[in-house]
PDB file of C-alpha atoms in Angstrom:
ATOM      1  CA  MET Q 149     245.523  92.435 213.138  1.00 78.00           C
ATOM      2  CA  HIS Q 150     248.779  90.778 212.102  1.00 86.00           C
ATOM      3  CA  ASP Q 151     246.906  88.398 209.769  1.00 89.00           C
ATOM      4  CA  LEU Q 152     244.916  91.279 208.288  1.00 92.00           C
ATOM      5  CA  SER Q 153     248.072  93.290 207.759  1.00 92.00           C
ATOM      6  CA  GLU Q 154     249.753  90.376 205.994  1.00 95.00           C
ATOM      7  CA  LEU Q 155     246.706  89.793 203.769  1.00 95.00           C
ATOM      8  CA  LEU Q 156     246.519  93.488 202.888  1.00 94.00           C
ATOM      9  CA  THR Q 157     250.247  93.642 202.067  1.00 94.00           C
ATOM     10  CA  THR Q 158     249.870  90.605 199.805  1.00 96.00           C
ATOM     11  CA  ARG Q 159     246.854  92.205 198.120  1.00 95.00           C
ATOM     12  CA  ARG Q 160     248.864  95.387 197.426  1.00 94.00           C
ATOM     13  CA  ALA Q 161     251.684  93.356 195.887  1.00 96.00           C
ATOM     14  CA  LEU Q 162     249.252  91.446 193.671  1.00 96.00           C
ATOM     15  CA  ALA Q 163     247.550  94.659 192.549  1.00 95.00           C
ATOM     16  CA  LYS Q 164     250.968  96.038 191.598  1.00 96.00           C
ATOM     17  CA  ASP Q 165     251.749  92.842 189.658  1.00 97.00           C
ATOM     18  CA  GLN Q 166     248.393  93.114 187.898  1.00 97.00           C
ATOM     19  CA  VAL Q 167     249.116  96.670 186.746  1.00 96.00           C
ATOM     20  CA  THR Q 168     252.551  95.593 185.507  1.00 97.00           C
ATOM     21  CA  ALA Q 169     251.090  92.653 183.571  1.00 97.00           C
ATOM     22  CA  LYS Q 170     248.411  94.863 182.001  1.00 97.00           C
ATOM     23  CA  THR Q 171     251.055  97.386 180.966  1.00 96.00           C
ATOM     24  CA  ARG Q 172     253.166  94.658 179.388  1.00 96.00           C
ATOM     25  CA  LEU Q 173     250.099  93.243 177.628  1.00 96.00           C
ATOM     26  CA  ALA Q 174     249.424  96.613 176.009  1.00 96.00           C
ATOM     27  CA  THR Q 175     252.774  96.463 174.190  1.00 95.00           C
ATOM     28  CA  ALA Q 176     253.228  92.703 173.734  1.00 95.00           C
ATOM     29  CA  GLN Q 177     253.196  91.473 170.125  1.00 95.00           C
ATOM     30  CA  ASN Q 178     254.010  87.782 170.427  1.00 96.00           C
ATOM     31  CA  PRO Q 179     250.840  85.624 170.694  1.00 95.00           C
ATOM     32  CA  LEU Q 180     252.398  83.288 173.278  1.00 96.00           C
ATOM     33  CA  VAL Q 181     253.449  86.206 175.496  1.00 96.00           C
ATOM     34  CA  ARG Q 182     249.992  87.800 175.145  1.00 96.00           C
ATOM     35  CA  GLU Q 183     248.315  84.502 176.088  1.00 96.00           C
ATOM     36  CA  GLN Q 184     250.531  84.070 179.151  1.00 96.00           C
ATOM     37  CA  LEU Q 185     249.937  87.666 180.263  1.00 96.00           C
ATOM     38  CA  CYS Q 186     246.159  87.295 179.889  1.00 97.00           C
ATOM     39  CA  ARG Q 187     246.279  84.112 181.959  1.00 97.00           C
ATOM     40  CA  ARG Q 188     248.467  85.835 184.576  1.00 97.00           C
ATOM     41  CA  ILE Q 189     246.092  88.811 184.821  1.00 97.00           C
ATOM     42  CA  GLU Q 190     243.146  86.459 185.299  1.00 97.00           C
ATOM     43  CA  ASP Q 191     245.005  84.454 187.969  1.00 97.00           C
ATOM     44  CA  ILE Q 192     245.953  87.623 189.842  1.00 97.00           C
ATOM     45  CA  GLY Q 193     242.324  88.776 189.746  1.00 97.00           C
ATOM     46  CA  THR Q 194     241.228  85.458 191.237  1.00 97.00           C
ATOM     47  CA  ASP Q 195     243.884  85.714 193.961  1.00 97.00           C
ATOM     48  CA  ILE Q 196     242.825  89.274 194.827  1.00 96.00           C
ATOM     49  CA  LYS Q 197     239.184  88.179 195.156  1.00 97.00           C
ATOM     50  CA  ALA Q 198     240.260  85.345 197.479  1.00 97.00           C
ATOM     51  CA  LEU Q 199     242.245  87.777 199.631  1.00 96.00           C
ATOM     52  CA  ASP Q 200     239.299  90.200 199.756  1.00 94.00           C
ATOM     53  CA  GLN Q 201     237.043  87.361 200.921  1.00 95.00           C
ATOM     54  CA  ALA Q 202     239.544  86.313 203.593  1.00 95.00           C
ATOM     55  CA  ILE Q 203     239.860  89.899 204.862  1.00 93.00           C
ATOM     56  CA  ALA Q 204     236.057  90.286 204.937  1.00 92.00           C
ATOM     57  CA  GLN Q 205     235.669  86.973 206.774  1.00 93.00           C
ATOM     58  CA  ILE Q 206     238.159  87.980 209.479  1.00 92.00           C
ATOM     59  CA  ALA Q 207     236.446  91.371 209.822  1.00 90.00           C
ATOM     60  CA  LYS Q 208     233.031  89.714 210.227  1.00 89.00           C
ATOM     61  CA  GLN Q 209     234.403  87.407 212.924  1.00 90.00           C
ATOM     62  CA  ARG Q 210     235.532  90.484 214.825  1.00 88.00           C
ATOM     63  CA  CYS Q 211     232.247  92.374 215.173  1.00 82.00           C
ATOM     64  CA  THR Q 212     233.857  95.597 216.362  1.00 88.00           C
ATOM     65  CA  LEU Q 213     236.116  95.722 213.302  1.00 91.00           C
ATOM     66  CA  GLU Q 214     233.160  95.105 210.984  1.00 93.00           C
ATOM     67  CA  GLU Q 215     231.210  97.889 212.699  1.00 94.00           C
ATOM     68  CA  ARG Q 216     234.154 100.301 212.364  1.00 94.00           C
ATOM     69  CA  ILE Q 217     234.445  99.454 208.658  1.00 94.00           C
ATOM     70  CA  ARG Q 218     230.714 100.037 208.190  1.00 94.00           C
ATOM     71  CA  ARG Q 219     230.937 103.361 210.017  1.00 95.00           C
ATOM     72  CA  LEU Q 220     233.793 104.599 207.797  1.00 94.00           C
ATOM     73  CA  MET Q 221     231.867 103.531 204.700  1.00 93.00           C
ATOM     74  CA  THR Q 222     229.164 106.082 205.583  1.00 92.00           C
ATOM     75  CA  ILE Q 223     231.605 108.812 204.471  1.00 90.00           C
ATOM     76  CA  PRO Q 224     230.951 109.591 200.771  1.00 86.00           C
ATOM     77  CA  GLY Q 225     233.754 108.151 198.664  1.00 87.00           C
ATOM     78  CA  ILE Q 226     234.966 105.608 201.226  1.00 91.00           C
ATOM     79  CA  GLY Q 227     234.485 102.017 200.116  1.00 92.00           C
ATOM     80  CA  ARG Q 228     235.134  98.754 201.919  1.00 93.00           C
ATOM     81  CA  LEU Q 229     238.754  98.457 200.760  1.00 93.00           C
ATOM     82  CA  THR Q 230     239.631 102.018 201.794  1.00 93.00           C
ATOM     83  CA  ALA Q 231     237.923 101.648 205.176  1.00 94.00           C
ATOM     84  CA  THR Q 232     239.668  98.330 205.809  1.00 94.00           C
ATOM     85  CA  THR Q 233     243.022  99.757 204.736  1.00 93.00           C
ATOM     86  CA  MET Q 234     242.630 102.760 207.020  1.00 94.00           C
ATOM     87  CA  LEU Q 235     241.804 100.580 210.023  1.00 94.00           C
ATOM     88  CA  ILE Q 236     244.546  98.031 209.402  1.00 92.00           C
ATOM     89  CA  ASP Q 237     247.312 100.514 208.587  1.00 91.00           C
ATOM     90  CA  MET Q 238     246.298 103.033 211.248  1.00 92.00           C
ATOM     91  CA  PRO Q 239     244.884 101.178 214.275  1.00 91.00           C
ATOM     92  CA  GLU Q 240     245.184 104.448 216.234  1.00 92.00           C
ATOM     93  CA  LEU Q 241     242.212 105.807 214.253  1.00 92.00           C
ATOM     94  CA  GLY Q 242     239.528 106.910 216.686  1.00 90.00           C
ATOM     95  CA  HIS Q 243     241.900 107.154 219.641  1.00 91.00           C
ATOM     96  CA  LEU Q 244     243.939 110.309 218.903  1.00 89.00           C
ATOM     97  CA  ASP Q 245     243.106 113.948 218.214  1.00 90.00           C
ATOM     98  CA  GLY Q 246     242.756 115.267 214.661  1.00 87.00           C
ATOM     99  CA  LYS Q 247     246.207 116.877 214.422  1.00 87.00           C
ATOM    100  CA  LYS Q 248     247.963 113.695 215.491  1.00 91.00           C
ATOM    101  CA  ILE Q 249     245.937 111.587 213.042  1.00 91.00           C
ATOM    102  CA  ALA Q 250     246.771 114.002 210.206  1.00 89.00           C
ATOM    103  CA  ALA Q 251     250.469 113.849 211.109  1.00 88.00           C
ATOM    104  CA  LEU Q 252     250.359 110.056 211.434  1.00 88.00           C
ATOM    105  CA  ALA Q 253     248.803 109.820 207.968  1.00 89.00           C
ATOM    106  CA  GLY Q 254     251.433 112.194 206.596  1.00 85.00           C
ATOM    107  CA  LEU Q 255     248.777 114.763 205.692  1.00 87.00           C
ATOM    108  CA  ALA Q 256     249.803 117.533 208.092  1.00 78.00           C
ATOM    109  CA  PRO Q 257     251.740 120.437 206.549  1.00 72.00           C
ATOM    110  CA  MET Q 258     255.304 120.631 207.833  1.00 67.00           C
ATOM    111  CA  THR Q 259     257.127 123.958 207.641  1.00 65.00           C
ATOM    112  CA  HIS Q 260     260.678 123.887 206.302  1.00 61.00           C
ATOM    113  CA  GLN Q 261     262.707 126.691 207.826  1.00 63.00           C
ATOM    114  CA  SER Q 262     266.183 127.544 208.964  1.00 64.00           C
ATOM    115  CA  GLY Q 263     266.977 130.765 210.794  1.00 66.00           C
ATOM    116  CA  ASN Q 264     265.258 133.626 208.991  1.00 68.00           C
ATOM    117  CA  TRP Q 265     264.627 131.535 205.872  1.00 59.00           C
ATOM    118  CA  GLN Q 266     261.242 129.901 205.590  1.00 62.00           C
ATOM    119  CA  GLY Q 267     260.379 127.534 202.770  1.00 61.00           C
ATOM    120  CA  LYS Q 268     257.058 126.159 201.633  1.00 68.00           C
ATOM    121  CA  GLU Q 269     254.979 123.874 203.772  1.00 66.00           C
ATOM    122  CA  ARG Q 270     254.853 120.295 202.570  1.00 66.00           C
ATOM    123  CA  ILE Q 271     253.374 117.054 203.748  1.00 70.00           C
ATOM    124  CA  ALA Q 272     256.032 114.676 204.953  1.00 70.00           C
ATOM    125  CA  GLY Q 273     256.492 111.463 206.844  1.00 75.00           C
ATOM    126  CA  GLY Q 274     253.550 109.506 208.094  1.00 81.00           C
ATOM    127  CA  ARG Q 275     252.123 106.402 206.517  1.00 86.00           C
ATOM    128  CA  ALA Q 276     252.162 106.516 202.737  1.00 86.00           C
ATOM    129  CA  SER Q 277     249.670 103.648 202.521  1.00 89.00           C
ATOM    130  CA  ILE Q 278     247.038 105.871 204.154  1.00 91.00           C
ATOM    131  CA  ARG Q 279     247.742 108.709 201.713  1.00 90.00           C
ATOM    132  CA  ARG Q 280     247.398 106.301 198.790  1.00 91.00           C
ATOM    133  CA  ALA Q 281     244.209 104.819 200.227  1.00 92.00           C
ATOM    134  CA  VAL Q 282     242.538 108.201 200.787  1.00 93.00           C
ATOM    135  CA  TYR Q 283     243.519 109.859 197.491  1.00 94.00           C
ATOM    136  CA  MET Q 284     240.782 108.430 195.231  1.00 93.00           C
ATOM    137  CA  PRO Q 285     238.062 108.755 197.899  1.00 93.00           C
ATOM    138  CA  ALA Q 286     239.055 112.428 198.208  1.00 94.00           C
ATOM    139  CA  LEU Q 287     238.481 112.921 194.486  1.00 94.00           C
ATOM    140  CA  VAL Q 288     235.076 111.228 194.754  1.00 93.00           C
ATOM    141  CA  ALA Q 289     234.198 113.283 197.845  1.00 90.00           C
ATOM    142  CA  ILE Q 290     235.080 116.516 196.044  1.00 92.00           C
ATOM    143  CA  ARG Q 291     232.410 115.635 193.489  1.00 91.00           C
ATOM    144  CA  SER Q 292     229.752 114.110 195.753  1.00 87.00           C
ATOM    145  CA  ASN Q 293     230.079 115.902 199.115  1.00 85.00           C
ATOM    146  CA  PRO Q 294     229.003 119.572 198.973  1.00 86.00           C
ATOM    147  CA  ASP Q 295     231.050 120.524 202.061  1.00 86.00           C
ATOM    148  CA  LEU Q 296     234.283 119.027 200.715  1.00 88.00           C
ATOM    149  CA  HIS Q 297     233.565 120.395 197.232  1.00 91.00           C
ATOM    150  CA  GLU Q 298     233.175 123.856 198.734  1.00 91.00           C
ATOM    151  CA  GLN Q 299     236.430 123.492 200.698  1.00 91.00           C
ATOM    152  CA  TYR Q 300     238.266 122.373 197.550  1.00 94.00           C
ATOM    153  CA  GLN Q 301     236.841 125.262 195.493  1.00 93.00           C
ATOM    154  CA  ARG Q 302     237.630 127.818 198.208  1.00 94.00           C
ATOM    155  CA  LEU Q 303     241.273 126.724 198.362  1.00 92.00           C
ATOM    156  CA  PHE Q 304     241.605 126.559 194.578  1.00 91.00           C
ATOM    157  CA  LYS Q 305     240.099 130.039 194.132  1.00 93.00           C
ATOM    158  CA  ALA Q 306     242.468 131.345 196.824  1.00 93.00           C
ATOM    159  CA  GLY Q 307     245.353 130.425 194.525  1.00 90.00           C
ATOM    160  CA  LYS Q 308     246.325 127.078 196.004  1.00 88.00           C
ATOM    161  CA  ALA Q 309     247.492 124.385 193.602  1.00 87.00           C
ATOM    162  CA  LYS Q 310     244.994 121.613 192.847  1.00 91.00           C
ATOM    163  CA  LYS Q 311     247.143 119.029 194.581  1.00 89.00           C
ATOM    164  CA  VAL Q 312     247.285 121.197 197.714  1.00 88.00           C
ATOM    165  CA  ALA Q 313     243.490 121.485 197.720  1.00 91.00           C
ATOM    166  CA  ILE Q 314     243.139 117.710 197.199  1.00 92.00           C
ATOM    167  CA  THR Q 315     245.578 117.089 200.058  1.00 90.00           C
ATOM    168  CA  ALA Q 316     243.469 119.318 202.317  1.00 92.00           C
ATOM    169  CA  VAL Q 317     240.400 117.225 201.464  1.00 93.00           C
ATOM    170  CA  MET Q 318     242.398 114.031 202.149  1.00 93.00           C
ATOM    171  CA  ARG Q 319     243.365 115.411 205.547  1.00 92.00           C
ATOM    172  CA  ARG Q 320     239.760 116.324 206.289  1.00 92.00           C
ATOM    173  CA  ILE Q 321     238.631 112.788 205.414  1.00 93.00           C
ATOM    174  CA  ALA Q 322     241.246 111.263 207.747  1.00 93.00           C
ATOM    175  CA  VAL Q 323     240.256 113.623 210.569  1.00 93.00           C
ATOM    176  CA  LEU Q 324     236.554 112.969 209.890  1.00 93.00           C
ATOM    177  CA  ALA Q 325     237.131 109.194 210.019  1.00 94.00           C
ATOM    178  CA  ASN Q 326     238.929 109.635 213.343  1.00 95.00           C
ATOM    179  CA  THR Q 327     236.077 111.764 214.719  1.00 94.00           C
ATOM    180  CA  LEU Q 328     233.359 109.323 213.646  1.00 94.00           C
ATOM    181  CA  LEU Q 329     235.145 106.390 215.260  1.00 95.00           C
ATOM    182  CA  ARG Q 330     235.946 108.319 218.434  1.00 94.00           C
ATOM    183  CA  GLU Q 331     232.358 109.596 218.809  1.00 94.00           C
ATOM    184  CA  ASP Q 332     230.877 106.251 217.752  1.00 92.00           C
ATOM    185  CA  ARG Q 333     228.572 107.775 215.119  1.00 92.00           C
ATOM    186  CA  ASP Q 334     227.888 107.609 211.378  1.00 92.00           C
ATOM    187  CA  TRP Q 335     228.558 110.409 208.904  1.00 88.00           C
ATOM    188  CA  LEU Q 336     225.633 112.724 208.298  1.00 84.00           C
ATOM    189  CA  PRO Q 337     225.449 115.466 205.637  1.00 76.00           C
ATOM    190  CA  ASN Q 338     226.157 119.011 206.858  1.00 68.00           C
ATOM    191  CA  ARG Q 339     227.676 117.836 210.113  1.00 58.00           C
ATOM    192  CA  PRO Q 340     231.439 118.153 210.857  1.00 53.00           C
TER     193      PRO Q 340
END
């Protein structure tokens, strides 16, 4: 797991560098600078592909990890990278109850209060990498999964902000991933 964690951290850093280079390319005027940025973007893309292959190779050597990745990929919106990220950054997945997984991912609402004063609930703490990894799959799931779409719409119609409704879907995905791994089963439509 240490090797996988190191490879994933390196991949994140390269992806960040790639976004920075693309942003600079959009405003660069000098032909030499543009050429160097294009070359850098291409090199980073090649490095990311190599890291993805190395991560996949390690996962395939460890059959249980490959099976867990496959199982998470049955959830609509979850791709190989998201499933791998969830398993590497949260090895507790499948071994804790839903509330603890949500708190560990930083997707559990925390109440801010002092004496008689009570503020709004917010998500806090946890592992930011999991929140980042589950955000885009949550948006896809809202569109492609009728149950999660209905949950999102219900919260939105109840007056919750869009980001609160999206966060609730993210939490549900994390809890669902935990449940599937704990119960050793694939995701099926219309089943919690």
